[in-house]
PDB file of N, CA and C in Angstrom:
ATOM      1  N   UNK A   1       0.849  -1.156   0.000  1.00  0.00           N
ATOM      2  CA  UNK A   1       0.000   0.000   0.000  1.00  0.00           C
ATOM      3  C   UNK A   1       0.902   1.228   0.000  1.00  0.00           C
ATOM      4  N   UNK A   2       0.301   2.189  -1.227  1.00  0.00           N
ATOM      5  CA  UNK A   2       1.298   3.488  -0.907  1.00  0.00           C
ATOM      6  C   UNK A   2      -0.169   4.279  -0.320  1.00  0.00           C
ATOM      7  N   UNK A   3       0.678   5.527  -0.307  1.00  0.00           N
ATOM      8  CA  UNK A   3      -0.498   6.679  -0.363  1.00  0.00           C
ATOM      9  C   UNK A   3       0.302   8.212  -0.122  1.00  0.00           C
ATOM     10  N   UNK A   4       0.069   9.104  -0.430  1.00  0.00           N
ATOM     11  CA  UNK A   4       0.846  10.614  -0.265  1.00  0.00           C
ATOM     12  C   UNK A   4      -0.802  11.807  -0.472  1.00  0.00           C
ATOM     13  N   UNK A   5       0.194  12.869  -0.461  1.00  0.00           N
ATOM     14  CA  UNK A   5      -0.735  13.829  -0.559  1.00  0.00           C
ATOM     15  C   UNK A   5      -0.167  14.197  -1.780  1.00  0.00           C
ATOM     16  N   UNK A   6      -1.213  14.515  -2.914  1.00  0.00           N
ATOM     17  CA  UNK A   6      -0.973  14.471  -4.480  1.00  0.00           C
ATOM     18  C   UNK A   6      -1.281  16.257  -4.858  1.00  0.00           C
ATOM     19  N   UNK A   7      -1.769  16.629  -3.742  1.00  0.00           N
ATOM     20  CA  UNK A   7      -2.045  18.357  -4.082  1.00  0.00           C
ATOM     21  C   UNK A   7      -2.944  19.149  -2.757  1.00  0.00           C
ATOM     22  N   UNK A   8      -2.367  20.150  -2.275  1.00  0.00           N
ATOM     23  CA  UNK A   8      -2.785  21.056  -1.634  1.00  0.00           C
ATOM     24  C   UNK A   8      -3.480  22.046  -2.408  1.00  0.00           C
ATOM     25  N   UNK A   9      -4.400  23.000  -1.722  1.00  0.00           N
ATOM     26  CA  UNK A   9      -5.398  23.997  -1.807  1.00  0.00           C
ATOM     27  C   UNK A   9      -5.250  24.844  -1.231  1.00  0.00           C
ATOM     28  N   UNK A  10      -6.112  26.056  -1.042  1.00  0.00           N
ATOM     29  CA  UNK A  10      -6.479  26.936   0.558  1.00  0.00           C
ATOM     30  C   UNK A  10      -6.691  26.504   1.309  1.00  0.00           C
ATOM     31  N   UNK A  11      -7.829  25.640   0.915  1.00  0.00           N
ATOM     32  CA  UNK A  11      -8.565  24.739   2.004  1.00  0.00           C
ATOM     33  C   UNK A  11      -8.614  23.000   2.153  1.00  0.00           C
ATOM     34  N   UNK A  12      -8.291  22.445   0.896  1.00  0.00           N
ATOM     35  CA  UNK A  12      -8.378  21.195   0.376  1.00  0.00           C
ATOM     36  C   UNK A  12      -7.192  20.458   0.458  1.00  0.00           C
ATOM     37  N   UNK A  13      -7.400  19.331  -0.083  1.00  0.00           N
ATOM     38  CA  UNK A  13      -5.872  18.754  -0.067  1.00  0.00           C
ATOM     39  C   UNK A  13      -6.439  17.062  -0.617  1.00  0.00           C
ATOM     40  N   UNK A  14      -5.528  16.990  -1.601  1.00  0.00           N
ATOM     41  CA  UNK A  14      -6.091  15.614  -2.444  1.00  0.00           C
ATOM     42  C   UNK A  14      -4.968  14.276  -2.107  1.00  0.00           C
ATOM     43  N   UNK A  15      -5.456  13.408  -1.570  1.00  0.00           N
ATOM     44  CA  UNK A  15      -4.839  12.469  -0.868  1.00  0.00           C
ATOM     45  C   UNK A  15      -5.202  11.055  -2.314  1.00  0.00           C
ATOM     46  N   UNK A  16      -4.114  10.277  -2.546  1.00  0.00           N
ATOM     47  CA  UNK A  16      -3.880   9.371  -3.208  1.00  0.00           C
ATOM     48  C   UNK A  16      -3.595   8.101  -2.950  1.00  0.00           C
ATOM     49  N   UNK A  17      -4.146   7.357  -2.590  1.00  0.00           N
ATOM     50  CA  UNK A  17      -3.670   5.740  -1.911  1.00  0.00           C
ATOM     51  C   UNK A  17      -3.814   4.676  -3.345  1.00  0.00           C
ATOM     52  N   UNK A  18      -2.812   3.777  -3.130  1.00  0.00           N
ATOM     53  CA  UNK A  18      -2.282   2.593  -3.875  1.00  0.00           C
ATOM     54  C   UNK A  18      -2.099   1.418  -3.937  1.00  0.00           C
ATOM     55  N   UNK A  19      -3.163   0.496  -3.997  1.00  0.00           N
ATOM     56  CA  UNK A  19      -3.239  -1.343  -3.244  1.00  0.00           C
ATOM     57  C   UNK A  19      -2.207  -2.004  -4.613  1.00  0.00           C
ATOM     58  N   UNK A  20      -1.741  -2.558  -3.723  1.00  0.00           N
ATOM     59  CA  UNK A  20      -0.325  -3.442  -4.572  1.00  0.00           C
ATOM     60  C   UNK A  20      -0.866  -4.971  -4.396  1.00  0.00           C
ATOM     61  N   UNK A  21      -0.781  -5.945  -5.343  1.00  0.00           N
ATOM     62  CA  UNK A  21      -0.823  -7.016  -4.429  1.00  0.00           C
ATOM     63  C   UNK A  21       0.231  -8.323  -5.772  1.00  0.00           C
ATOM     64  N   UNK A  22       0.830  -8.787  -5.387  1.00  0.00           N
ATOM     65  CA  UNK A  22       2.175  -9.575  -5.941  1.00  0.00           C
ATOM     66  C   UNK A  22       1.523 -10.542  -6.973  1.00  0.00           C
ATOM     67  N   UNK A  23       1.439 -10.346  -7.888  1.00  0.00           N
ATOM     68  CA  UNK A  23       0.775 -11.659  -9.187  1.00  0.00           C
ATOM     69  C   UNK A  23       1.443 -12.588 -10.060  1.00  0.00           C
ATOM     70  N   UNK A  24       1.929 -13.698  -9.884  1.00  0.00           N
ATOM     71  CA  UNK A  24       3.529 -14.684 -10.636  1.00  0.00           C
ATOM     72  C   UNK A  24       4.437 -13.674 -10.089  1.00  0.00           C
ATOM     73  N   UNK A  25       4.844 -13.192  -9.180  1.00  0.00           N
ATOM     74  CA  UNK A  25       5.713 -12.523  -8.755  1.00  0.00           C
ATOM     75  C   UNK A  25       6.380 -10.820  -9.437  1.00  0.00           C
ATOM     76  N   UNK A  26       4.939 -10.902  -9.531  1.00  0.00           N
ATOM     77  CA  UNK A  26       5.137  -9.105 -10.438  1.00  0.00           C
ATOM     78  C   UNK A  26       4.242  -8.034  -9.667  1.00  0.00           C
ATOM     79  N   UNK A  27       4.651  -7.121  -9.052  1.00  0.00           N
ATOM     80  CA  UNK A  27       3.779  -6.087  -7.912  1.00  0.00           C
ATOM     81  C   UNK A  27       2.666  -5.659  -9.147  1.00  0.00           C
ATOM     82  N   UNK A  28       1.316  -5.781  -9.168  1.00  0.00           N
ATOM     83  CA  UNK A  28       0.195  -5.584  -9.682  1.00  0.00           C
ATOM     84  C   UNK A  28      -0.598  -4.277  -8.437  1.00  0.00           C
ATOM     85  N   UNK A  29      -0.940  -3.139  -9.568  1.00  0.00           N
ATOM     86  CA  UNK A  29      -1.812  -2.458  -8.652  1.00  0.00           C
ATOM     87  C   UNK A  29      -3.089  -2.447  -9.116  1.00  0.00           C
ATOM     88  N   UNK A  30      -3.882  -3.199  -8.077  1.00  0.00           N
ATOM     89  CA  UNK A  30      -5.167  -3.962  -8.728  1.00  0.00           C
ATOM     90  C   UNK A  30      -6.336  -2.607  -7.335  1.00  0.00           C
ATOM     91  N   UNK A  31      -6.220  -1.691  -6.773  1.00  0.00           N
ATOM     92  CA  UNK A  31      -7.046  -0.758  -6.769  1.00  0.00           C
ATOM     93  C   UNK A  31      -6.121   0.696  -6.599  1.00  0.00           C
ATOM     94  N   UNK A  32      -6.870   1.548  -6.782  1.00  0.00           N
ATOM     95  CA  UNK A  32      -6.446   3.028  -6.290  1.00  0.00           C
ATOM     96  C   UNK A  32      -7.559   3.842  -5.915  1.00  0.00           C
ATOM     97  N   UNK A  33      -6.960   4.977  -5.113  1.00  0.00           N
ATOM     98  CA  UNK A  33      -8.404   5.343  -4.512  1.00  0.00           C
ATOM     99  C   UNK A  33      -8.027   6.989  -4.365  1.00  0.00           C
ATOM    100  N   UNK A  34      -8.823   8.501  -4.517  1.00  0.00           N
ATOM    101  CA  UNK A  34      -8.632   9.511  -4.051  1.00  0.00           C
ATOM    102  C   UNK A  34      -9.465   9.712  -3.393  1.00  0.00           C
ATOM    103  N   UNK A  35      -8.927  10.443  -2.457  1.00  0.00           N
ATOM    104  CA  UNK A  35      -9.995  11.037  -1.139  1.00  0.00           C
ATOM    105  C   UNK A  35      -9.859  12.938  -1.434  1.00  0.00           C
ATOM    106  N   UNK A  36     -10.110  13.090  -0.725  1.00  0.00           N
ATOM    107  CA  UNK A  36     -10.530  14.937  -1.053  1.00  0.00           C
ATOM    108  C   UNK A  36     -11.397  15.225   0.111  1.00  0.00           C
ATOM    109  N   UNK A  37     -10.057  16.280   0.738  1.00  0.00           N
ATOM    110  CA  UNK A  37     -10.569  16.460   2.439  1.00  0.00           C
ATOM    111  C   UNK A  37     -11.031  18.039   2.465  1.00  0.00           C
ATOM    112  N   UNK A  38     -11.293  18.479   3.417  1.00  0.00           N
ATOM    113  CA  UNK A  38     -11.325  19.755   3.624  1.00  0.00           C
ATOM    114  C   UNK A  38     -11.069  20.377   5.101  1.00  0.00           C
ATOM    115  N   UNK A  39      -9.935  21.109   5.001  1.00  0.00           N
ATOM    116  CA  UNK A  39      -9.947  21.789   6.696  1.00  0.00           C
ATOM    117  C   UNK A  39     -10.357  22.682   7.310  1.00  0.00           C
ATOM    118  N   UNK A  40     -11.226  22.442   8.077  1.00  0.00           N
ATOM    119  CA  UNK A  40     -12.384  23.006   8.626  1.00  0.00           C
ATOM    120  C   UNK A  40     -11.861  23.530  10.450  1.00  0.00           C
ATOM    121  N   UNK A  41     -12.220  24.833  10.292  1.00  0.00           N
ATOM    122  CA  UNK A  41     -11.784  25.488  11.787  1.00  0.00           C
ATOM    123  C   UNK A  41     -13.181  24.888  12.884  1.00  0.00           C
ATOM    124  N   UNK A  42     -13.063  23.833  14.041  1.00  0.00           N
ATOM    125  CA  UNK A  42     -13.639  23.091  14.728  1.00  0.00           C
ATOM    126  C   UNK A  42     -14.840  24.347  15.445  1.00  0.00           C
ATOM    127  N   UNK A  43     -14.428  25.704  15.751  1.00  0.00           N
ATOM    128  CA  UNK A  43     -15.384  25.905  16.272  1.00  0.00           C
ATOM    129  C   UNK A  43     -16.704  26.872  15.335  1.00  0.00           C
ATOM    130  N   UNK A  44     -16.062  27.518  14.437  1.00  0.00           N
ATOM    131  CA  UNK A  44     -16.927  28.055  12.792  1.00  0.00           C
ATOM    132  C   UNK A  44     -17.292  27.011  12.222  1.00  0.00           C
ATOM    133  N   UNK A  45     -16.469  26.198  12.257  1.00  0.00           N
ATOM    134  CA  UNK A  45     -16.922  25.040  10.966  1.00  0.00           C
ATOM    135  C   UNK A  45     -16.737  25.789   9.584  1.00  0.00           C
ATOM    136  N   UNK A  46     -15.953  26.943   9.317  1.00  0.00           N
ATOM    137  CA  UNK A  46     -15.401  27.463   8.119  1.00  0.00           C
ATOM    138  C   UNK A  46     -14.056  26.882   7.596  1.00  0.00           C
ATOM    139  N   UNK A  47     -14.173  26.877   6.421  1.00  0.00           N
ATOM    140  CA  UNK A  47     -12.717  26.543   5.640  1.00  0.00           C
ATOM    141  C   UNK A  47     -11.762  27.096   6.101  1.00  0.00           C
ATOM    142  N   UNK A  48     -10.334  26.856   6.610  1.00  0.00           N
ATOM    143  CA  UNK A  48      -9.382  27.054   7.324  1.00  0.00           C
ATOM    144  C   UNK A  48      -8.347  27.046   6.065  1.00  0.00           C
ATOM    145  N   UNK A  49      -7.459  27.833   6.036  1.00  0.00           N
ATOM    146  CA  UNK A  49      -6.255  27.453   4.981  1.00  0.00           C
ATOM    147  C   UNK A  49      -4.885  26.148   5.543  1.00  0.00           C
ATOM    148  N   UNK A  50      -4.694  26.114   4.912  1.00  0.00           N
ATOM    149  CA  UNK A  50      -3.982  24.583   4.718  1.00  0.00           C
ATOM    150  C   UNK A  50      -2.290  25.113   5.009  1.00  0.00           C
ATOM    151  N   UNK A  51      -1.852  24.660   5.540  1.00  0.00           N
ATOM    152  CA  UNK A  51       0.110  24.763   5.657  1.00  0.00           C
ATOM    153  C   UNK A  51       0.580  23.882   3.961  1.00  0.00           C
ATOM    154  N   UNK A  52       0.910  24.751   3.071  1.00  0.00           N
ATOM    155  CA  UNK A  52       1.732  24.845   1.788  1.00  0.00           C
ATOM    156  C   UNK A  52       2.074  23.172   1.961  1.00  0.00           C
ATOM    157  N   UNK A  53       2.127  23.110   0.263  1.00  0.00           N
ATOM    158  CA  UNK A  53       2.911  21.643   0.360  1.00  0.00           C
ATOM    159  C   UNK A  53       4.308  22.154  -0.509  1.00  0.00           C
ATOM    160  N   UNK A  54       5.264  21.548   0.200  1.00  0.00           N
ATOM    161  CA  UNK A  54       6.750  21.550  -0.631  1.00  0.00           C
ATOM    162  C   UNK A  54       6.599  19.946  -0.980  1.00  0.00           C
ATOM    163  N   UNK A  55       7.798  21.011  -2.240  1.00  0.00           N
ATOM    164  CA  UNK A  55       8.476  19.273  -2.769  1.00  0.00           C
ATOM    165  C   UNK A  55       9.649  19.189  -3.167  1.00  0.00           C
ATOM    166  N   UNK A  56      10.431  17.826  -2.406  1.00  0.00           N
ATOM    167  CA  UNK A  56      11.883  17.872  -2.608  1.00  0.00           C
ATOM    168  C   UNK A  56      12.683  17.445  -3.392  1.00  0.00           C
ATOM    169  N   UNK A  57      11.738  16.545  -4.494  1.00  0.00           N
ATOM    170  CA  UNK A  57      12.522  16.131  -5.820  1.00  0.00           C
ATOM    171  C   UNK A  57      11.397  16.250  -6.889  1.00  0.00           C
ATOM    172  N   UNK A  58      12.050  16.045  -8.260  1.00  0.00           N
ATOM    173  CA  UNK A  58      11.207  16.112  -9.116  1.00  0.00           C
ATOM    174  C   UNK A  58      10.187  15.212  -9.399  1.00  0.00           C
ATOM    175  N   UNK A  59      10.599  13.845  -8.806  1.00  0.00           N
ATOM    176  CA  UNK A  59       8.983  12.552  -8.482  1.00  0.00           C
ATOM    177  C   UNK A  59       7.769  13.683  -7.586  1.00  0.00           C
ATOM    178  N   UNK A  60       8.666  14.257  -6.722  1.00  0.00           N
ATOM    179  CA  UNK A  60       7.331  14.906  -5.705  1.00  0.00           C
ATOM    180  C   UNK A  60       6.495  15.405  -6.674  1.00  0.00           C
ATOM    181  N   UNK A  61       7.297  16.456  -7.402  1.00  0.00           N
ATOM    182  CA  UNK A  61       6.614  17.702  -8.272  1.00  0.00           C
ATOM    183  C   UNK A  61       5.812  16.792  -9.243  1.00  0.00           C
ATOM    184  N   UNK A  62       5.993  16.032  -9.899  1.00  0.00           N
ATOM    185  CA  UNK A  62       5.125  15.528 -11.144  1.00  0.00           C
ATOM    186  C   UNK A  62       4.029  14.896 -10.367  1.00  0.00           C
ATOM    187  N   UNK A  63       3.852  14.285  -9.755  1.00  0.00           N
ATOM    188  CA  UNK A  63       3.030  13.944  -8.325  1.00  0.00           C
ATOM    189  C   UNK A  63       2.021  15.196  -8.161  1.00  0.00           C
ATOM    190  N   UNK A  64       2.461  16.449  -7.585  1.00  0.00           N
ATOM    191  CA  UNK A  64       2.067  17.567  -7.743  1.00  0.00           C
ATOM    192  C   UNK A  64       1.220  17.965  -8.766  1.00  0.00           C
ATOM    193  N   UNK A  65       1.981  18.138  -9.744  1.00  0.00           N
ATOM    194  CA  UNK A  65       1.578  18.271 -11.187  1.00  0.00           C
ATOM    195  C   UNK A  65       0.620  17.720 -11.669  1.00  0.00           C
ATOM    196  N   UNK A  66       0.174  16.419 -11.298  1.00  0.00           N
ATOM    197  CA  UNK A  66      -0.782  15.654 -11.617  1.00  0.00           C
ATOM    198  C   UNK A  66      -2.118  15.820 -10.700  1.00  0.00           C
ATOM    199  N   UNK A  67      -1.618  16.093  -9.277  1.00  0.00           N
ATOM    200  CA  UNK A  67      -2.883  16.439  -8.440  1.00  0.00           C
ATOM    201  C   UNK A  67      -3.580  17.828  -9.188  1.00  0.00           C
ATOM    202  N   UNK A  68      -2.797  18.690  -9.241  1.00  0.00           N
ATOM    203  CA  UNK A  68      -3.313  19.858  -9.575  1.00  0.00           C
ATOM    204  C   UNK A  68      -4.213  19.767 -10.443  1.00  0.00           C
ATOM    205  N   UNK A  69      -3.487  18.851 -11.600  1.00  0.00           N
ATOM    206  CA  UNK A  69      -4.753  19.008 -12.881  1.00  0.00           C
ATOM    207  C   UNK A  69      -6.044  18.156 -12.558  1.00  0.00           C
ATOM    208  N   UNK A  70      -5.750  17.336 -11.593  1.00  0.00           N
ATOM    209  CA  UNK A  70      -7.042  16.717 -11.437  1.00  0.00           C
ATOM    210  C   UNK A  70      -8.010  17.525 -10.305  1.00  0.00           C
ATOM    211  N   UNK A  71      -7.683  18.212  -9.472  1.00  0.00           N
ATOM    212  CA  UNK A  71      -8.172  19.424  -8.714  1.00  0.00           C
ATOM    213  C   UNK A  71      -9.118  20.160 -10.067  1.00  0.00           C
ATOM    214  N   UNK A  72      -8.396  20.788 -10.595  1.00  0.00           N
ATOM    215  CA  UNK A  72      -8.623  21.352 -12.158  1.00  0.00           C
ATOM    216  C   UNK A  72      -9.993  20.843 -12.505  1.00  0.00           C
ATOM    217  N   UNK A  73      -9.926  19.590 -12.524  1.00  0.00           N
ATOM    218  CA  UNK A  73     -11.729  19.280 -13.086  1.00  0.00           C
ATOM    219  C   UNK A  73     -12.367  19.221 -12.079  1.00  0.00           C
ATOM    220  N   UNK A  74     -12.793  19.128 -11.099  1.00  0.00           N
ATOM    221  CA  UNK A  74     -13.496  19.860 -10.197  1.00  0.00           C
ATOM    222  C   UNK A  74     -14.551  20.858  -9.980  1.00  0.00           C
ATOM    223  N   UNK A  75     -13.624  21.750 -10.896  1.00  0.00           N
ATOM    224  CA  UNK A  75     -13.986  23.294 -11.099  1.00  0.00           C
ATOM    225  C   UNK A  75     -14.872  23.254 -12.397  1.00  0.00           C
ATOM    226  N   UNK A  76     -14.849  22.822 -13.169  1.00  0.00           N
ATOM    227  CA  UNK A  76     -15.131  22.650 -14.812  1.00  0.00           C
ATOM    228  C   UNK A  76     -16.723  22.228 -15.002  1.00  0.00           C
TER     229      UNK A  76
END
């Protein structure tokens, strides 16, 4: 199982998980799943802004890159 955070927001943040499971001895990823949270200040219950996501290599960023555009349809 992997999973990361694939893109930050103001308020949002798009989380990515990854089921692996070994098939004739070849790692097969036979589900994937996105979640899409929102941070919410406990006593408003208003959208709260989010602490920035960095990234420290270029796997992070394309990772990135890819959340974003899927954030992107969302909006559309």
């Amino acid at each position: 199982m992997e999973g990361f955070v694939s893109w930050v927001g103001r308020s949002s943040q798009h989380i990515s998980m990854d089921l692996y499971q070994e098939v004739e001895g070849r790692r097969v990823n036979f589900l994937s799943a996105r979640f899409v949270t929102v941070s919410q200040d406990p006593i408003t219950g208003r959208a709260t802004p989010n602490m920035p996501l960095i990234t420290t290599d270029p796997e992070q960023e394309e990772i990135v890159r890819r959340g974003r555009g899927i954030s992107l349809l969302h909006f559309v």
